[in-house]
Structure formats: C-alpha cells, structure tokens
Short mmCIF file of C-alpha atoms in Angstrom, two decimals:
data_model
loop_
_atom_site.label_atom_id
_atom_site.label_comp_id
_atom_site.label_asym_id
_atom_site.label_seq_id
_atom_site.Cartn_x
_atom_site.Cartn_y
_atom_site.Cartn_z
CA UNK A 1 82.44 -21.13 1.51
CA UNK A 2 81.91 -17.58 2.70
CA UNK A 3 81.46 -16.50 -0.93
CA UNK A 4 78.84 -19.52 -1.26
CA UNK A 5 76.81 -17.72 2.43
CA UNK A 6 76.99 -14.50 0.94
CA UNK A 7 75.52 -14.87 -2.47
CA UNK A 8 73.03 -16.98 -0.84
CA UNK A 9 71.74 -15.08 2.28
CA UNK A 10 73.03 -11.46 0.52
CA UNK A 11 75.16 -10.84 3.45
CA UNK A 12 76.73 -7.48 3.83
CA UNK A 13 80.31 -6.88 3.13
CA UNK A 14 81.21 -5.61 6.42
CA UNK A 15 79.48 -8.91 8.02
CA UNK A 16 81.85 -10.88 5.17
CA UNK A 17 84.67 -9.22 6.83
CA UNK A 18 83.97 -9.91 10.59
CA UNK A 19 83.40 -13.55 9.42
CA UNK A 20 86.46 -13.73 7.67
CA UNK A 21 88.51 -12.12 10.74
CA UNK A 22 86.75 -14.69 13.26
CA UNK A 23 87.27 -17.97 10.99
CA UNK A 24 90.84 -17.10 10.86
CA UNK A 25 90.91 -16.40 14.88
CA UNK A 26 89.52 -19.90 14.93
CA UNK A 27 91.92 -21.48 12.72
CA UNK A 28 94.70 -19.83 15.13
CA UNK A 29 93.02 -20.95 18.15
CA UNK A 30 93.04 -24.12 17.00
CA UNK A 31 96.37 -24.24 16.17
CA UNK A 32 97.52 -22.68 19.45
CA UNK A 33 95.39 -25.84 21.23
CA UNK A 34 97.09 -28.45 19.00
CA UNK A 35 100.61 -26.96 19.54
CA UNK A 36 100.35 -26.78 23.04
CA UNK A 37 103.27 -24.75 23.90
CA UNK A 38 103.07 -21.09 24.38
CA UNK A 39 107.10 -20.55 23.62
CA UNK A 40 106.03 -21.64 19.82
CA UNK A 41 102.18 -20.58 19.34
CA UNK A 42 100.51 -18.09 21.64
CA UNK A 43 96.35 -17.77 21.84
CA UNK A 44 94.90 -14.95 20.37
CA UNK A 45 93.02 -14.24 23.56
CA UNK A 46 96.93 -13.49 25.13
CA UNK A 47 97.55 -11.66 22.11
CA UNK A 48 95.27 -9.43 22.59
CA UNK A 49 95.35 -8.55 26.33
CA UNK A 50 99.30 -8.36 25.92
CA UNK A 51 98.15 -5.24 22.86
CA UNK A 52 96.06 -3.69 25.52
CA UNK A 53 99.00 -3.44 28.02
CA UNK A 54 101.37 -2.11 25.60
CA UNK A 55 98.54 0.63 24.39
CA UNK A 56 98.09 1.75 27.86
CA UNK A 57 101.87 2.45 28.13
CA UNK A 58 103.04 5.64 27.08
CA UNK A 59 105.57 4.34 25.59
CA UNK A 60 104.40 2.55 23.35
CA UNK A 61 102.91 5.47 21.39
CA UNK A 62 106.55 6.73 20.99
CA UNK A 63 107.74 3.86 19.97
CA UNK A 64 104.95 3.08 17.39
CA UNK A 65 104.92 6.50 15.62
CA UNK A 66 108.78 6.96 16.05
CA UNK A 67 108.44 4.23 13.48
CA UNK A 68 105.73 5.56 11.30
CA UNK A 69 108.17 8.32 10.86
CA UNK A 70 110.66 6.72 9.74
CA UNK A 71 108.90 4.53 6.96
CA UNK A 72 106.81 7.00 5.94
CA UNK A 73 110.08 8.94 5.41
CA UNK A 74 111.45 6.35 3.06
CA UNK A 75 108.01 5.77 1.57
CA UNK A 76 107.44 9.22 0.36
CA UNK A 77 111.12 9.34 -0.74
CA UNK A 78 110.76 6.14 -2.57
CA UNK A 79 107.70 7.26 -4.20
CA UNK A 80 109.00 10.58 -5.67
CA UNK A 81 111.93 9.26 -6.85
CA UNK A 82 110.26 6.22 -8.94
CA UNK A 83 107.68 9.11 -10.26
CA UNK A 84 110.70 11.15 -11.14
CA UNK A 85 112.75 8.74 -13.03
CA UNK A 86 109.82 6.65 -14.28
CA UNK A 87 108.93 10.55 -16.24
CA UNK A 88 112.70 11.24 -17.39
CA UNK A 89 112.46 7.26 -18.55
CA UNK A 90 109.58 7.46 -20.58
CA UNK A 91 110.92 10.55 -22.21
CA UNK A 92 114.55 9.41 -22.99
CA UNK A 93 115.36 5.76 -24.03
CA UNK A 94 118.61 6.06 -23.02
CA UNK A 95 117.66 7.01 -19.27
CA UNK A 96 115.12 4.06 -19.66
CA UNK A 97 118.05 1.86 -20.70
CA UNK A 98 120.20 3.10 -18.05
CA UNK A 99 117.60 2.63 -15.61
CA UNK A 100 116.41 -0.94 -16.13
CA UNK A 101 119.37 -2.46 -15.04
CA UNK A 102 119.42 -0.46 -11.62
CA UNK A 103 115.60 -1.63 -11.23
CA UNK A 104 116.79 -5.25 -11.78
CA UNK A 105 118.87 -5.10 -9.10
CA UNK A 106 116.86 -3.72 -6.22
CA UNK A 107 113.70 -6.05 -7.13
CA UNK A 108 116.27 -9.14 -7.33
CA UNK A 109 118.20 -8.07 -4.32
CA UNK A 110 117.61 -9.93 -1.20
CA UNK A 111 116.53 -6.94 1.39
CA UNK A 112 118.79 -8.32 4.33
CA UNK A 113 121.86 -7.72 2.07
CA UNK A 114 120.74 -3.40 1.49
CA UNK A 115 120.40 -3.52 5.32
CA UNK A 116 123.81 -4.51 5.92
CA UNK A 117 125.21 -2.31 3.63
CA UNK A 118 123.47 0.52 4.28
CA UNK A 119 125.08 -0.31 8.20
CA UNK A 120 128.29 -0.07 6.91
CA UNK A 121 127.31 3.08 4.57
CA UNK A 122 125.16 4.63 7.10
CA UNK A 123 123.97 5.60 10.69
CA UNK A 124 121.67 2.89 12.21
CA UNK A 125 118.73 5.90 12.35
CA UNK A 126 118.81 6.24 8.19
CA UNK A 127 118.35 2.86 7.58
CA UNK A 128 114.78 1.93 8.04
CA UNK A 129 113.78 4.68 5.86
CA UNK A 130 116.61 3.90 2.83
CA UNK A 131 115.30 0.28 3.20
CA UNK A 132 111.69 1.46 2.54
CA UNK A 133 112.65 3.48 -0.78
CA UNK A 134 114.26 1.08 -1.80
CA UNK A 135 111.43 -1.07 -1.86
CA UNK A 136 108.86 1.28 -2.96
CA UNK A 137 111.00 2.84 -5.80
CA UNK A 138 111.28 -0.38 -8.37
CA UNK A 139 107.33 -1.16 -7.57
CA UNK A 140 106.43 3.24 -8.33
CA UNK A 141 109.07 3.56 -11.50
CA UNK A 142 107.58 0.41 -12.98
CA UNK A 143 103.66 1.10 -13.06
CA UNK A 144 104.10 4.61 -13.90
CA UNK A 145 106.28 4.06 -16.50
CA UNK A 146 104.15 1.41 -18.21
CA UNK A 147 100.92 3.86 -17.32
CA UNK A 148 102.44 6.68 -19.68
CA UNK A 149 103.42 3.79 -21.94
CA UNK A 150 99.89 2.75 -22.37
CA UNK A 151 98.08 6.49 -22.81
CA UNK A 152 95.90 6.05 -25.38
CA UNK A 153 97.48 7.59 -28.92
CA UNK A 154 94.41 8.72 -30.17
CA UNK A 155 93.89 10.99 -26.84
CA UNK A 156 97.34 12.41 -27.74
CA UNK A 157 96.50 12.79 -31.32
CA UNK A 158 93.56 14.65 -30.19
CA UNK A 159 95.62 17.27 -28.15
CA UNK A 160 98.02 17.50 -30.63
CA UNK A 161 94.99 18.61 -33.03
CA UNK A 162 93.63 21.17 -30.44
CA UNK A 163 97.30 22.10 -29.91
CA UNK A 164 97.40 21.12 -26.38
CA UNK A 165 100.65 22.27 -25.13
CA UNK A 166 103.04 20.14 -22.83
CA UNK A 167 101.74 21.21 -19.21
CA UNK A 168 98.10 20.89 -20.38
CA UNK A 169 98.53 17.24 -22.36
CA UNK A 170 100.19 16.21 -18.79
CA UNK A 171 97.22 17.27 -16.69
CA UNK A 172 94.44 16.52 -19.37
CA UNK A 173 95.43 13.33 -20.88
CA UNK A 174 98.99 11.92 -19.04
CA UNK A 175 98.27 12.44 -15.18
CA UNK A 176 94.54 10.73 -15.93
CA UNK A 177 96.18 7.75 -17.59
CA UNK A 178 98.83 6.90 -14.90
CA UNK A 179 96.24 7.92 -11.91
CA UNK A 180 95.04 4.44 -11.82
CA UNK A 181 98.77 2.56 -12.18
CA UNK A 182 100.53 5.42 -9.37
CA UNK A 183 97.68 4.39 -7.37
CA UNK A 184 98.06 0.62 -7.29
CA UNK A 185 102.22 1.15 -6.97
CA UNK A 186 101.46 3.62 -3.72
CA UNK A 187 99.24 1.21 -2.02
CA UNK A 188 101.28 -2.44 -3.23
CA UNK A 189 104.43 -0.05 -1.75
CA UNK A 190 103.12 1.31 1.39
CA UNK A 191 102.73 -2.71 2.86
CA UNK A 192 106.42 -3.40 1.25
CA UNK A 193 107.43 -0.29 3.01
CA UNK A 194 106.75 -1.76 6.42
CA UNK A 195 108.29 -4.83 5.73
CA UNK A 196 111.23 -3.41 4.94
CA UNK A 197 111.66 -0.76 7.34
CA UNK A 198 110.53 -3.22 10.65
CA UNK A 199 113.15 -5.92 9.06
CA UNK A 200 115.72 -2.93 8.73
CA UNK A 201 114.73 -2.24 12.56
CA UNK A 202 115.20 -5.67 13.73
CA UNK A 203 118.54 -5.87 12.56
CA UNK A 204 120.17 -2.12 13.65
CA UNK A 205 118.71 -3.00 16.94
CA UNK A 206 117.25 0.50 17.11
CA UNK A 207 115.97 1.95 20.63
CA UNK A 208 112.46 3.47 20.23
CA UNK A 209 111.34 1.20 17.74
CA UNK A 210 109.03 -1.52 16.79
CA UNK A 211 111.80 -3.49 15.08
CA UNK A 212 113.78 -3.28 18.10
CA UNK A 213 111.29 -4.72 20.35
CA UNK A 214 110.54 -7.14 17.94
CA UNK A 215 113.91 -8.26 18.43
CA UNK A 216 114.04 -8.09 22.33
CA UNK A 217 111.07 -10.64 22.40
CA UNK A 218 113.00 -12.97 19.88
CA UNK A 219 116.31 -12.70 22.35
CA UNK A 220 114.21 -13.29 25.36
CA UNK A 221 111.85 -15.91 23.97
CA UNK A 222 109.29 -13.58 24.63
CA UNK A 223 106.07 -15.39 21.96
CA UNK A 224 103.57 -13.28 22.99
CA UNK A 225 105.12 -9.81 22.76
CA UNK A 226 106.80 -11.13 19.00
CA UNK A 227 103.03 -11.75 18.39
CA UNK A 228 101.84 -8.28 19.63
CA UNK A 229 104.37 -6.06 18.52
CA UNK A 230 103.65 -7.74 14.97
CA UNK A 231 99.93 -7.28 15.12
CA UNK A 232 101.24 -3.47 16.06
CA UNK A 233 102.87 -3.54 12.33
CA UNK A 234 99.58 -5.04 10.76
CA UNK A 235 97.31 -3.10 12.19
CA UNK A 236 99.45 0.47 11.34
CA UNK A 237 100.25 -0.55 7.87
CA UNK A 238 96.34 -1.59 7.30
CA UNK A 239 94.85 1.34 8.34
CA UNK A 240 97.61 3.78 6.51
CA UNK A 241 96.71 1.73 3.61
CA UNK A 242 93.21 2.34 4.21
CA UNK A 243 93.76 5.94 4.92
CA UNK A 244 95.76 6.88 1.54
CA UNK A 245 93.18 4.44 -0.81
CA UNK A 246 90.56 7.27 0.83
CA UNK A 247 92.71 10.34 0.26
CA UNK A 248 93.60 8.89 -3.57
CA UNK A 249 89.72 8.42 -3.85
CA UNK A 250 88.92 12.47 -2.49
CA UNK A 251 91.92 13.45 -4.77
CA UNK A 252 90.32 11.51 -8.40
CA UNK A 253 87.09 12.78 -7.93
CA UNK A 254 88.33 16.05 -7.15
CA UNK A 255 90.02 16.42 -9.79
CA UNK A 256 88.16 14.29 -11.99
CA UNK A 257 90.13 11.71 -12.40
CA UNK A 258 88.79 8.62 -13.98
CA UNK A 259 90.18 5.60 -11.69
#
C-alpha cells in the first residue's frame, strides 16, 4: 500500500519512512489496546516517556556505551579475522578446506551454547565481545572469500599483461572486487553483532550493561523497561549501521571504488 501512495502522489522517501514508522506505531498501539495488560504489551506512548527518563539519567550513558564498547570490540575483531582467513583461504585450498568445517560450525551453532562456554572458558567481561566475533566472522570470511572468487579473470589477465605486481593487482583489481561483498558482510554483521553481544549480556548478568538491565526488567516483570532498554539496542545498532554505510560510502569514492 505505501508503495501504491508513493508511486502515485511521488512522495518523498523520507515521508515513506515516517509513514512506515507511524503505521507500525499504530499496529502496536493497537495491539497494546487489544491485549489489555501492561505486564504482557506496553503502549508505545509509555515506551517512550520511560526512554526519556533513562536518557536523562547519567547512568544510562555509561551503561549504553559501556556496551558499545564491548561489541564494537568483538565486531572489529570478528571482522579482521574473517578478512584475514577469508585472504589465506582463497590463496591455499588446503586452508580453505581446513576452514570450511570451522565456519560450519559457528553458523550452525546455537549462540546460547558459545555463551556458556565461553563462561566456563572465560571472565563474564570477555564474553559479549567473543560472542560478537563469533557472529561476524562466518558472515565476513564468507562474502570476501566468494568476492575474490568472483574477480573478473580477464581484469587479472590484464594485469598480468601490464605486469601488475602482487600489491598493485590487490589494490587495482582485488580490493575493488570484494569492496562491494566486505561491505554487505560489515553491515549484515554489525546488527548480528548486537544480538549477540546483548544475548551474551543477558546471560553473564553483567553490571553496567544493557544486557544486564534487560535482564533485571525480565526478573522483576518490569514490561516497560524490557521494552525501552530494547528500543536502546535498536536505536544504537541503527544508527552505527547508518554511520559505517556513510563512512564505507566517503571511503569508495575516495578511493574510487566502484560499489
């Protein structure tokens, strides 16, 4: 319907957005009215003044960036590693062969079960940010491998002909071809990350954390602050998202890139 209004009345894309965002309020609203009960459903309305209480606390901004931290910690580990070994994989079968099975595992793995481990392995601080590589590093090794898979042969041909050597058929003809799959595995993995990190928060329990609040409310039957400290989670993750899809964008044109 909303893709019906807009090609009709040539409606901005912003606009399409804040439509989008208030027929989905509605929809909870609604739900939240035929529910009834504020221990199951809360209103958005409580949602959001609960959000302004826990901005206003100082806190909160601890708490919410003591969390960043740590995911962004296993992010950018999870990242490097996957860009590492998806470059010693495409290079050497055997590594590649050695690898897949390892891959396997940690995409088929459920992620409570690496949480509990890594609480036995592990202090309670390390493993929000192990859980997040984790998750990041099958999603990173898989697209960049199957970006320098897919380079175009007759590029390579080409530098072979103008006797490119290795460091100059990376940055001329590899590190263009895998831009555009490194890009899609960063952003896909930066939303995973959270996931995975807040889950491994909820279940160390960790002070000065989202996770751990996130638990609290669910001890105490606390709806609206489970609600609020999840929007907290959304809203982080959506803007970081937003944030890095602008810094890949400066980065391609840059450096000329063709994404």
């Amino acid at each position: 319907m909303i893709f019906i209004i807009r090609n009709k009345l040539h409606v901005p894309d912003f606009a399409v957005k804040i439509i989008t965002v208030v027929f989905w309020l509605f929809i909870w609203q609604a739900i939240y009215v035929c529910v009834g009960q504020e221990i199951l459903v809360v209103s958005p309305a409580c949602v959001f003044t609960r959000l302004c209480n826990l901005v206003t606390d100082g806190g909160f901004w601890f708490t919410a960036f003591a969390t960043m931290g740590r995911i962004m910690e296993g992010f950018i580990i999870g990242v490097l590693s996957g860009l590492v070994l998806a470059v010693l994989a495409a290079r050497s079968h055997v590594c590649r062969t050695l690898m897949q099975p390892v891959v396997l595992i940690v995409k088929a793995t459920p992620v409570a079960s690496f949480i509990i481990l890594a609480l036995v392995w592990m202090h309670a601080d390390f493993v929000p940010a192990f859980s997040a590589s984790l998750i990041v590093f099958p999603v990173v090794w898989g697209n960049v491998l199957e970006g320098i898979q897919k380079t175009d042969e007759k590029l390579l041909q080409m530098g072979r002909m103008f006797q490119f050597g290795k460091m100059k058929t990376a940055g001329r003809i590899y590190v263009p071809s895998v831009a555009p799959y490194f890009t899609a595995a960063c952003t896909t993995g930066l939303g995973l990350s959270w996931k995975g990190g807040v889950a491994a928060e909820v279940l160390s329990d960790l002070p000065f954390s989202v996770g751990g609040h996130i638990y609290d409310s669910k001890i105490y039957l606390e709806t609206v602050d489970l609600f609020a400290w999840t929007a907290v989670v959304i809203i982080f993750s959506v803007f970081l998202e937003f944030l890095m899809k602008r810094l890949m964008k400066v980065a391609t044109d840059k450096f000329n890139l063709n994404i």
